[in-house]
């Protein structure tokens, strides 16, 4: 049996299992790369058997140069013409994703994915498609799972990429990348080569090119083991959901926890955690914004919840107890001789006539600016007063903020005004410049200001 015949058999089984029939209309998320090209080809081969409608959709993210995009779209059109299927092309305005990523303190990679899926859904509505087929393969799933392990994901995250969810189909998910590439060669297909797949700016590329070769050297069979981990987590998730079915009543559309406070207090820590995460996904306006475990950890073990606002670790969000229910809310608070603000584009006012300007790159750099690379930030970014025990990891080693302020000879009563910039991973920088001291930036966040600034966020603090 040829590789093509083997993959056709696999996809036939997948389509039958998922009930695909002649009434279905499928669009393919088509980049022109090996995975989506082979999926495109195989689904076209099976069209006469299943009689579904088929079209391909190419998304220009507006990130690369006009010359490269033009060449890639021409290549995608040639492949679609060879396969014999219509191709729809959607454009995102040049620079929009990069500008928004800088402004929101997010990675270009994550935001591009959000834009892409939004376009998939919109085009499904416009064209009357009820499914989008994507070319994710076994290697993609392994990379995703390994990334989530190091990011501290829970059971839901460790399930990996779903083979089907919310109208998205992934027929090639169990197939290894080398088989897909051999299938392309076997059929004379000529996929496009994406140069960004070699750029180490993107996290997934770094995992693929730097981390996985090291893992393979120690654990040669890691791919199958990691996939099995995902299957075990999927089974565990189903079991837990079944057990919690009668334990938790649900969540309202606006993100309220649909459980009385006294019942919430009887839940086990894991049950509380699951409820908080699920309500967050409904309430938060940005589905790709993460709720860290550290933010909610203290709430998991409280025997009695306080009334009113419940301040969570990390400082960007609160839970509010109203009428015996619990609600999410964003946090902007000011305490006596203490403050906390969530950093957002524009100018942030800080007590004591201090201002923090958040600047997308493009203005004239000032020597006192703090440059941060979006890809290294685990947002949201918060600016606040010092807290007991705070420290910053500098190139010369770890330093307590209290000791740093002592060296600067800042009076004890004025130290609360010095801005501390942090994300979910810890302290990013101390902004001393407005007070006559040098800014201190954590070593992992130091950026050479001569560096190309496509992925840079600039913080500028000054006295008004």
Short mmCIF file of C-alpha atoms in Angstrom, two decimals:
data_model
loop_
_atom_site.label_atom_id
_atom_site.label_comp_id
_atom_site.label_asym_id
_atom_site.label_seq_id
_atom_site.Cartn_x
_atom_site.Cartn_y
_atom_site.Cartn_z
CA UNK A 1 0.00 0.00 0.00
CA UNK A 2 1.37 3.41 -0.95
CA UNK A 3 1.56 6.26 1.57
CA UNK A 4 -1.21 8.06 -0.33
CA UNK A 5 -3.50 5.01 -0.08
CA UNK A 6 -2.74 4.70 3.64
CA UNK A 7 -3.59 8.36 4.30
CA UNK A 8 -6.75 8.14 2.17
CA UNK A 9 -7.86 5.18 4.29
CA UNK A 10 -7.17 7.10 7.50
CA UNK A 11 -9.07 10.18 6.36
CA UNK A 12 -11.97 8.05 5.09
CA UNK A 13 -12.24 6.54 8.56
CA UNK A 14 -12.08 10.00 10.12
CA UNK A 15 -14.81 11.41 7.88
CA UNK A 16 -17.08 8.41 8.50
CA UNK A 17 -16.51 8.61 12.26
CA UNK A 18 -17.46 12.30 12.23
CA UNK A 19 -20.54 11.81 10.07
CA UNK A 20 -19.44 13.85 7.04
CA UNK A 21 -21.98 13.55 4.21
CA UNK A 22 -23.03 15.19 0.94
CA UNK A 23 -24.84 17.97 2.79
CA UNK A 24 -21.61 19.21 4.37
CA UNK A 25 -19.59 22.16 3.10
CA UNK A 26 -15.92 22.14 4.05
CA UNK A 27 -13.36 24.92 3.76
CA UNK A 28 -9.67 24.13 4.17
CA UNK A 29 -7.40 26.47 6.09
CA UNK A 30 -4.76 26.60 3.38
CA UNK A 31 -1.32 28.14 3.83
CA UNK A 32 0.33 26.39 0.88
CA UNK A 33 2.66 24.47 3.23
CA UNK A 34 3.07 20.66 3.16
CA UNK A 35 0.37 19.86 5.74
CA UNK A 36 -2.46 21.95 4.29
CA UNK A 37 -1.46 21.10 0.69
CA UNK A 38 -1.62 17.34 1.32
CA UNK A 39 -4.88 17.70 3.26
CA UNK A 40 -6.30 19.76 0.38
CA UNK A 41 -5.21 17.10 -2.13
CA UNK A 42 -6.58 14.15 -0.11
CA UNK A 43 -9.94 15.78 0.64
CA UNK A 44 -10.32 16.57 -3.06
CA UNK A 45 -9.57 12.90 -3.87
CA UNK A 46 -12.37 11.81 -1.53
CA UNK A 47 -14.91 14.37 -2.72
CA UNK A 48 -16.51 12.00 -5.24
CA UNK A 49 -17.01 9.42 -2.49
CA UNK A 50 -18.50 11.75 0.13
CA UNK A 51 -19.97 14.41 -2.22
CA UNK A 52 -19.26 17.33 0.14
CA UNK A 53 -18.61 20.87 -1.12
CA UNK A 54 -15.02 22.01 -0.86
CA UNK A 55 -13.11 25.30 -1.00
CA UNK A 56 -9.77 26.54 0.33
CA UNK A 57 -9.09 29.72 2.31
CA UNK A 58 -5.72 31.47 2.43
CA UNK A 59 -5.08 34.16 5.08
CA UNK A 60 -2.49 36.89 4.53
CA UNK A 61 -1.55 38.04 8.05
CA UNK A 62 -0.04 41.33 6.85
CA UNK A 63 3.24 40.50 8.58
CA UNK A 64 5.61 39.81 5.70
CA UNK A 65 6.65 42.05 2.82
CA UNK A 66 4.31 42.73 -0.08
CA UNK A 67 6.72 40.99 -2.47
CA UNK A 68 6.80 37.76 -0.42
CA UNK A 69 3.02 37.74 0.06
CA UNK A 70 2.38 38.27 -3.64
CA UNK A 71 4.67 35.38 -4.53
CA UNK A 72 3.07 33.13 -1.90
CA UNK A 73 -0.50 33.88 -3.02
CA UNK A 74 0.46 33.14 -6.62
CA UNK A 75 1.93 29.82 -5.44
CA UNK A 76 -1.22 29.03 -3.43
CA UNK A 77 -3.40 29.81 -6.46
CA UNK A 78 -1.28 27.50 -8.63
CA UNK A 79 -1.68 24.64 -6.12
CA UNK A 80 -5.44 25.19 -5.89
CA UNK A 81 -5.69 25.24 -9.68
CA UNK A 82 -3.69 22.00 -9.95
CA UNK A 83 -5.89 20.29 -7.37
CA UNK A 84 -8.99 21.73 -9.04
CA UNK A 85 -10.71 23.62 -6.26
CA UNK A 86 -11.63 27.28 -5.63
CA UNK A 87 -9.40 29.41 -3.40
CA UNK A 88 -10.55 32.38 -1.32
CA UNK A 89 -7.90 34.90 -0.16
CA UNK A 90 -8.40 37.11 2.90
CA UNK A 91 -6.04 39.98 3.80
CA UNK A 92 -5.30 41.48 7.22
CA UNK A 93 -4.08 45.09 6.86
CA UNK A 94 -0.25 45.26 6.87
CA UNK A 95 1.17 45.90 10.34
CA UNK A 96 -2.16 45.52 12.18
CA UNK A 97 -1.23 42.33 14.02
CA UNK A 98 2.25 43.61 14.92
CA UNK A 99 0.92 46.96 16.16
CA UNK A 100 -1.82 45.35 18.25
CA UNK A 101 0.60 42.78 19.66
CA UNK A 102 2.89 45.58 20.83
CA UNK A 103 0.02 47.59 22.27
CA UNK A 104 -1.48 44.61 24.14
CA UNK A 105 1.84 43.14 25.31
CA UNK A 106 1.20 39.88 23.46
CA UNK A 107 3.21 37.73 21.07
CA UNK A 108 2.69 38.13 17.34
CA UNK A 109 2.32 34.35 17.12
CA UNK A 110 -0.66 34.21 19.50
CA UNK A 111 -2.43 37.24 18.05
CA UNK A 112 -1.97 35.99 14.46
CA UNK A 113 -3.65 32.74 15.48
CA UNK A 114 -6.56 34.66 17.02
CA UNK A 115 -7.02 36.72 13.85
CA UNK A 116 -6.78 33.61 11.66
CA UNK A 117 -9.46 31.69 13.54
CA UNK A 118 -11.74 34.72 13.51
CA UNK A 119 -11.41 34.88 9.72
CA UNK A 120 -12.09 31.13 9.45
CA UNK A 121 -15.34 31.57 11.39
CA UNK A 122 -16.40 34.67 9.46
CA UNK A 123 -15.75 33.01 6.11
CA UNK A 124 -17.72 29.95 7.20
CA UNK A 125 -20.72 32.22 7.77
CA UNK A 126 -20.21 34.16 4.53
CA UNK A 127 -19.75 31.06 2.35
CA UNK A 128 -22.23 28.85 4.18
CA UNK A 129 -19.53 26.38 5.20
CA UNK A 130 -20.17 24.27 8.28
CA UNK A 131 -16.62 22.95 8.77
CA UNK A 132 -13.04 24.21 8.50
CA UNK A 133 -10.44 21.47 7.98
CA UNK A 134 -6.95 22.21 9.30
CA UNK A 135 -3.65 20.44 8.61
CA UNK A 136 -2.38 19.90 12.16
CA UNK A 137 -0.41 16.67 12.45
CA UNK A 138 1.02 14.45 15.19
CA UNK A 139 4.23 16.49 15.42
CA UNK A 140 2.22 19.69 15.92
CA UNK A 141 0.34 18.01 18.75
CA UNK A 142 3.56 16.85 20.40
CA UNK A 143 5.06 20.35 20.19
CA UNK A 144 1.88 21.84 21.67
CA UNK A 145 1.83 19.37 24.56
CA UNK A 146 5.51 19.91 25.40
CA UNK A 147 5.00 23.68 25.31
CA UNK A 148 2.02 23.36 27.66
CA UNK A 149 3.94 21.12 30.07
CA UNK A 150 6.56 23.83 30.52
CA UNK A 151 3.84 26.48 30.80
CA UNK A 152 2.27 24.54 33.67
CA UNK A 153 -1.00 23.64 31.95
CA UNK A 154 -3.69 21.65 33.77
CA UNK A 155 -5.61 18.61 32.60
CA UNK A 156 -7.57 20.52 29.93
CA UNK A 157 -4.42 21.98 28.37
CA UNK A 158 -2.60 18.65 28.46
CA UNK A 159 -5.31 17.02 26.34
CA UNK A 160 -3.49 18.57 23.38
CA UNK A 161 -4.99 19.67 20.07
CA UNK A 162 -8.55 18.32 19.66
CA UNK A 163 -9.25 16.27 16.52
CA UNK A 164 -12.62 18.02 16.23
CA UNK A 165 -14.12 20.99 18.05
CA UNK A 166 -16.44 23.90 17.29
CA UNK A 167 -16.65 23.19 13.57
CA UNK A 168 -12.91 22.61 13.12
CA UNK A 169 -11.74 19.26 11.73
CA UNK A 170 -8.18 17.91 11.93
CA UNK A 171 -8.06 14.70 9.87
CA UNK A 172 -4.24 14.51 9.84
CA UNK A 173 -3.75 14.86 13.59
CA UNK A 174 -2.55 11.22 14.11
CA UNK A 175 -0.20 11.39 11.10
CA UNK A 176 3.51 12.09 11.47
CA UNK A 177 4.96 14.99 9.52
CA UNK A 178 7.41 12.87 7.52
CA UNK A 179 4.53 10.79 6.07
CA UNK A 180 2.78 13.97 4.94
CA UNK A 181 5.95 15.18 3.25
CA UNK A 182 6.41 11.79 1.54
CA UNK A 183 2.80 11.88 0.34
CA UNK A 184 3.43 15.31 -1.23
CA UNK A 185 6.50 13.95 -3.01
CA UNK A 186 4.67 10.79 -4.10
CA UNK A 187 2.01 12.87 -5.86
CA UNK A 188 4.28 15.52 -7.35
CA UNK A 189 2.85 18.23 -5.12
CA UNK A 190 5.07 21.24 -4.58
CA UNK A 191 4.13 22.95 -1.31
CA UNK A 192 5.35 26.45 -0.54
CA UNK A 193 8.24 26.94 1.86
CA UNK A 194 7.48 29.34 4.72
CA UNK A 195 10.71 31.10 5.70
CA UNK A 196 9.25 32.09 9.09
CA UNK A 197 9.37 28.39 10.07
CA UNK A 198 13.12 28.87 10.50
CA UNK A 199 12.93 32.07 12.56
CA UNK A 200 13.68 31.54 16.25
CA UNK A 201 11.61 34.62 17.12
CA UNK A 202 8.58 32.34 17.36
CA UNK A 203 8.21 30.06 20.39
CA UNK A 204 7.04 27.00 18.46
CA UNK A 205 10.05 27.21 16.14
CA UNK A 206 12.41 27.36 19.12
CA UNK A 207 10.73 24.29 20.62
CA UNK A 208 11.02 22.43 17.32
CA UNK A 209 14.60 23.38 16.51
CA UNK A 210 16.27 23.77 19.91
CA UNK A 211 14.36 21.80 22.56
CA UNK A 212 13.09 18.71 20.74
CA UNK A 213 16.51 17.56 19.42
CA UNK A 214 17.73 17.54 23.05
CA UNK A 215 14.63 15.63 24.21
CA UNK A 216 15.03 13.09 21.38
CA UNK A 217 18.63 12.46 22.42
CA UNK A 218 17.51 11.45 25.91
CA UNK A 219 14.05 9.97 25.22
CA UNK A 220 14.04 8.60 21.62
CA UNK A 221 10.39 7.48 21.88
CA UNK A 222 9.11 10.73 23.36
CA UNK A 223 6.60 11.45 20.56
CA UNK A 224 4.42 8.42 21.28
CA UNK A 225 4.75 8.93 25.05
CA UNK A 226 3.66 12.57 24.79
CA UNK A 227 0.68 11.67 22.59
CA UNK A 228 -0.31 8.98 25.12
CA UNK A 229 -0.11 11.63 27.86
CA UNK A 230 -2.67 13.67 25.93
CA UNK A 231 -4.97 10.67 25.61
CA UNK A 232 -4.71 9.91 29.32
CA UNK A 233 -5.57 13.52 30.15
CA UNK A 234 -8.55 13.38 27.80
CA UNK A 235 -9.82 10.26 29.55
CA UNK A 236 -9.22 11.86 32.96
CA UNK A 237 -11.08 15.00 31.88
CA UNK A 238 -14.13 13.01 30.76
CA UNK A 239 -14.16 11.13 34.06
CA UNK A 240 -13.86 14.34 36.11
CA UNK A 241 -16.57 16.11 34.10
CA UNK A 242 -18.92 13.19 34.70
CA UNK A 243 -18.17 13.21 38.42
CA UNK A 244 -18.69 16.98 38.69
CA UNK A 245 -21.90 17.01 36.65
CA UNK A 246 -24.16 17.16 39.71
CA UNK A 247 -21.61 18.92 41.90
CA UNK A 248 -21.48 22.19 39.96
CA UNK A 249 -24.64 23.72 38.54
CA UNK A 250 -23.07 25.88 35.83
CA UNK A 251 -22.04 29.37 34.83
CA UNK A 252 -24.12 32.29 33.55
CA UNK A 253 -23.47 33.92 30.19
CA UNK A 254 -21.90 37.01 31.78
CA UNK A 255 -19.34 34.99 33.74
CA UNK A 256 -21.04 34.77 37.11
CA UNK A 257 -20.38 31.53 38.94
CA UNK A 258 -23.80 29.97 39.03
CA UNK A 259 -23.33 28.47 42.47
CA UNK A 260 -24.14 30.00 45.85
CA UNK A 261 -21.15 31.16 47.84
CA UNK A 262 -21.78 28.68 50.65
CA UNK A 263 -21.75 25.84 48.10
CA UNK A 264 -18.57 27.15 46.50
CA UNK A 265 -16.94 26.98 49.93
CA UNK A 266 -17.77 23.24 50.13
CA UNK A 267 -16.05 22.44 46.81
CA UNK A 268 -12.69 20.68 46.72
CA UNK A 269 -9.70 22.75 45.48
CA UNK A 270 -9.74 21.07 42.06
CA UNK A 271 -13.48 21.66 41.68
CA UNK A 272 -13.03 25.33 42.55
CA UNK A 273 -10.18 25.63 40.06
CA UNK A 274 -12.19 24.07 37.23
CA UNK A 275 -15.14 26.32 37.96
CA UNK A 276 -12.98 29.45 38.01
CA UNK A 277 -11.27 28.59 34.73
CA UNK A 278 -14.52 27.76 32.96
CA UNK A 279 -16.21 30.97 34.14
CA UNK A 280 -13.13 32.96 33.10
CA UNK A 281 -13.31 31.59 29.55
CA UNK A 282 -16.92 32.81 29.31
CA UNK A 283 -16.40 36.17 30.97
CA UNK A 284 -13.07 37.33 29.52
CA UNK A 285 -13.40 39.36 26.32
CA UNK A 286 -10.07 38.03 25.03
CA UNK A 287 -10.24 34.23 24.81
CA UNK A 288 -6.48 33.95 24.40
CA UNK A 289 -5.72 35.88 27.60
CA UNK A 290 -4.56 33.37 30.18
CA UNK A 291 -5.66 33.08 33.78
CA UNK A 292 -2.63 31.87 35.69
CA UNK A 293 -2.80 29.30 38.46
CA UNK A 294 -0.87 31.65 40.73
CA UNK A 295 -3.68 34.21 40.38
CA UNK A 296 -6.34 31.92 41.83
CA UNK A 297 -4.25 29.61 44.03
CA UNK A 298 -5.05 31.32 47.34
CA UNK A 299 -8.79 31.19 46.61
CA UNK A 300 -8.72 27.40 46.19
CA UNK A 301 -7.97 26.79 49.86
CA UNK A 302 -9.96 29.52 51.64
CA UNK A 303 -12.54 28.03 54.00
CA UNK A 304 -14.63 31.21 54.17
CA UNK A 305 -14.77 33.70 51.30
CA UNK A 306 -14.73 37.37 52.33
CA UNK A 307 -17.64 39.52 51.22
CA UNK A 308 -17.21 42.28 48.63
CA UNK A 309 -14.04 42.26 46.54
CA UNK A 310 -11.74 39.26 46.71
CA UNK A 311 -8.25 40.39 45.72
CA UNK A 312 -6.38 37.68 43.81
CA UNK A 313 -2.62 37.21 43.52
CA UNK A 314 -1.10 38.89 40.49
CA UNK A 315 -3.31 41.94 40.86
CA UNK A 316 -5.03 42.30 37.48
CA UNK A 317 -8.43 40.84 38.35
CA UNK A 318 -10.80 40.41 41.28
CA UNK A 319 -13.78 38.29 42.14
CA UNK A 320 -16.71 40.21 43.56
CA UNK A 321 -19.27 38.61 45.86
CA UNK A 322 -22.71 40.11 45.27
CA UNK A 323 -26.08 38.70 46.26
CA UNK A 324 -24.61 35.38 47.23
CA UNK A 325 -22.96 34.96 43.78
CA UNK A 326 -19.38 35.46 42.61
CA UNK A 327 -18.48 37.67 39.62
CA UNK A 328 -15.30 38.42 37.72
CA UNK A 329 -14.14 42.03 37.40
CA UNK A 330 -11.01 43.86 36.25
CA UNK A 331 -8.94 45.56 38.89
CA UNK A 332 -7.86 49.17 39.07
CA UNK A 333 -7.25 49.94 42.74
CA UNK A 334 -5.59 52.58 44.88
CA UNK A 335 -4.68 51.90 48.50
CA UNK A 336 -3.27 54.33 51.02
CA UNK A 337 0.39 54.80 50.01
CA UNK A 338 0.10 51.94 47.51
CA UNK A 339 -1.23 51.55 43.98
CA UNK A 340 -1.76 49.00 41.25
CA UNK A 341 -2.64 49.52 37.58
CA UNK A 342 -3.03 47.17 34.63
CA UNK A 343 -0.80 48.57 31.87
CA UNK A 344 -2.63 49.38 28.64
CA UNK A 345 -1.79 51.43 25.52
CA UNK A 346 -1.60 55.18 26.08
CA UNK A 347 -0.81 57.04 29.30
CA UNK A 348 -1.30 55.49 32.74
CA UNK A 349 -1.62 57.92 35.67
CA UNK A 350 0.19 57.00 38.89
CA UNK A 351 -0.18 58.79 42.26
CA UNK A 352 2.41 61.49 42.92
CA UNK A 353 2.21 63.25 39.52
CA UNK A 354 3.88 60.30 37.82
CA UNK A 355 2.88 59.19 34.32
CA UNK A 356 3.69 56.00 32.43
CA UNK A 357 3.46 56.12 28.65
CA UNK A 358 3.09 52.83 26.75
CA UNK A 359 4.46 53.40 23.26
CA UNK A 360 4.34 51.19 20.16
CA UNK A 361 7.74 51.55 18.44
CA UNK A 362 7.89 54.33 15.92
CA UNK A 363 8.52 57.43 18.01
CA UNK A 364 11.90 58.96 18.84
CA UNK A 365 13.61 56.78 21.48
CA UNK A 366 14.57 58.41 24.78
CA UNK A 367 17.58 57.17 26.73
CA UNK A 368 15.50 56.46 29.83
CA UNK A 369 12.95 54.31 27.96
CA UNK A 370 12.54 50.68 28.98
CA UNK A 371 12.35 48.39 25.96
CA UNK A 372 10.56 45.05 26.35
CA UNK A 373 10.23 42.24 23.82
CA UNK A 374 6.59 41.12 23.57
CA UNK A 375 7.53 37.49 23.05
CA UNK A 376 9.11 37.35 26.52
CA UNK A 377 6.13 38.86 28.35
CA UNK A 378 3.55 36.67 30.05
CA UNK A 379 0.78 39.27 30.33
CA UNK A 380 -1.07 41.10 31.61
CA UNK A 381 1.59 43.66 32.54
CA UNK A 382 0.93 45.39 35.85
CA UNK A 383 2.57 48.46 37.43
CA UNK A 384 2.41 48.65 41.21
CA UNK A 385 4.10 49.62 44.47
CA UNK A 386 6.76 47.43 46.07
CA UNK A 387 5.57 44.56 48.24
CA UNK A 388 7.47 42.80 51.05
CA UNK A 389 9.72 40.08 49.67
CA UNK A 390 9.92 41.56 46.15
CA UNK A 391 13.09 40.80 44.21
CA UNK A 392 14.42 41.27 40.68
CA UNK A 393 16.79 38.95 38.80
CA UNK A 394 19.52 41.18 37.35
CA UNK A 395 22.54 40.18 35.28
CA UNK A 396 24.62 40.25 38.46
CA UNK A 397 22.21 38.01 40.35
CA UNK A 398 19.01 38.25 42.39
CA UNK A 399 18.46 41.49 44.31
CA UNK A 400 15.82 42.37 46.89
CA UNK A 401 13.91 45.52 45.99
CA UNK A 402 14.13 46.71 49.60
CA UNK A 403 17.94 46.58 49.42
CA UNK A 404 17.95 48.36 46.06
CA UNK A 405 15.85 51.22 47.49
CA UNK A 406 18.20 51.42 50.50
CA UNK A 407 21.18 51.77 48.15
CA UNK A 408 19.32 54.52 46.33
CA UNK A 409 18.79 56.18 49.74
CA UNK A 410 15.05 56.57 49.15
CA UNK A 411 13.21 57.48 52.37
CA UNK A 412 11.00 54.68 53.65
CA UNK A 413 7.86 56.80 53.32
CA UNK A 414 8.49 57.53 49.62
CA UNK A 415 9.35 54.04 48.40
CA UNK A 416 5.76 53.15 47.55
CA UNK A 417 5.85 55.65 44.66
CA UNK A 418 8.64 53.87 42.71
CA UNK A 419 6.92 51.90 39.90
CA UNK A 420 7.46 48.12 39.86
CA UNK A 421 6.58 46.56 36.49
CA UNK A 422 5.67 42.88 36.53
CA UNK A 423 3.89 40.16 34.59
CA UNK A 424 2.73 36.69 35.64
CA UNK A 425 6.32 35.43 35.78
CA UNK A 426 7.57 38.09 38.19
CA UNK A 427 9.18 41.52 38.21
CA UNK A 428 10.23 42.88 34.83
CA UNK A 429 11.66 46.28 35.76
CA UNK A 430 12.00 49.00 38.41
CA UNK A 431 11.44 52.49 36.96
CA UNK A 432 13.85 54.69 38.89
CA UNK A 433 14.52 57.32 36.20
CA UNK A 434 11.73 59.76 37.17
CA UNK A 435 13.25 59.90 40.67
CA UNK A 436 16.83 60.42 39.53
CA UNK A 437 17.92 56.78 39.60
CA UNK A 438 18.73 54.32 36.84
CA UNK A 439 16.01 51.98 35.58
CA UNK A 440 16.71 48.39 36.48
CA UNK A 441 15.49 45.71 34.05
CA UNK A 442 15.44 41.97 34.77
CA UNK A 443 18.18 40.19 32.82
CA UNK A 444 15.72 38.00 30.90
CA UNK A 445 13.97 41.15 29.61
CA UNK A 446 17.02 43.22 28.64
CA UNK A 447 16.87 44.29 24.98
CA UNK A 448 19.54 46.06 22.95
CA UNK A 449 17.97 49.32 21.78
CA UNK A 450 19.73 49.02 18.45
CA UNK A 451 17.76 45.82 17.82
CA UNK A 452 15.04 45.74 15.14
CA UNK A 453 11.95 46.80 17.02
CA UNK A 454 9.09 45.02 15.24
CA UNK A 455 8.20 43.19 18.44
CA UNK A 456 9.11 45.83 21.03
CA UNK A 457 6.99 47.57 23.66
CA UNK A 458 8.37 50.83 25.09
CA UNK A 459 7.64 52.06 28.63
CA UNK A 460 8.42 55.70 29.39
CA UNK A 461 7.91 57.03 32.94
CA UNK A 462 8.13 60.75 33.78
CA UNK A 463 6.97 63.36 36.26
CA UNK A 464 4.19 65.63 35.03
#
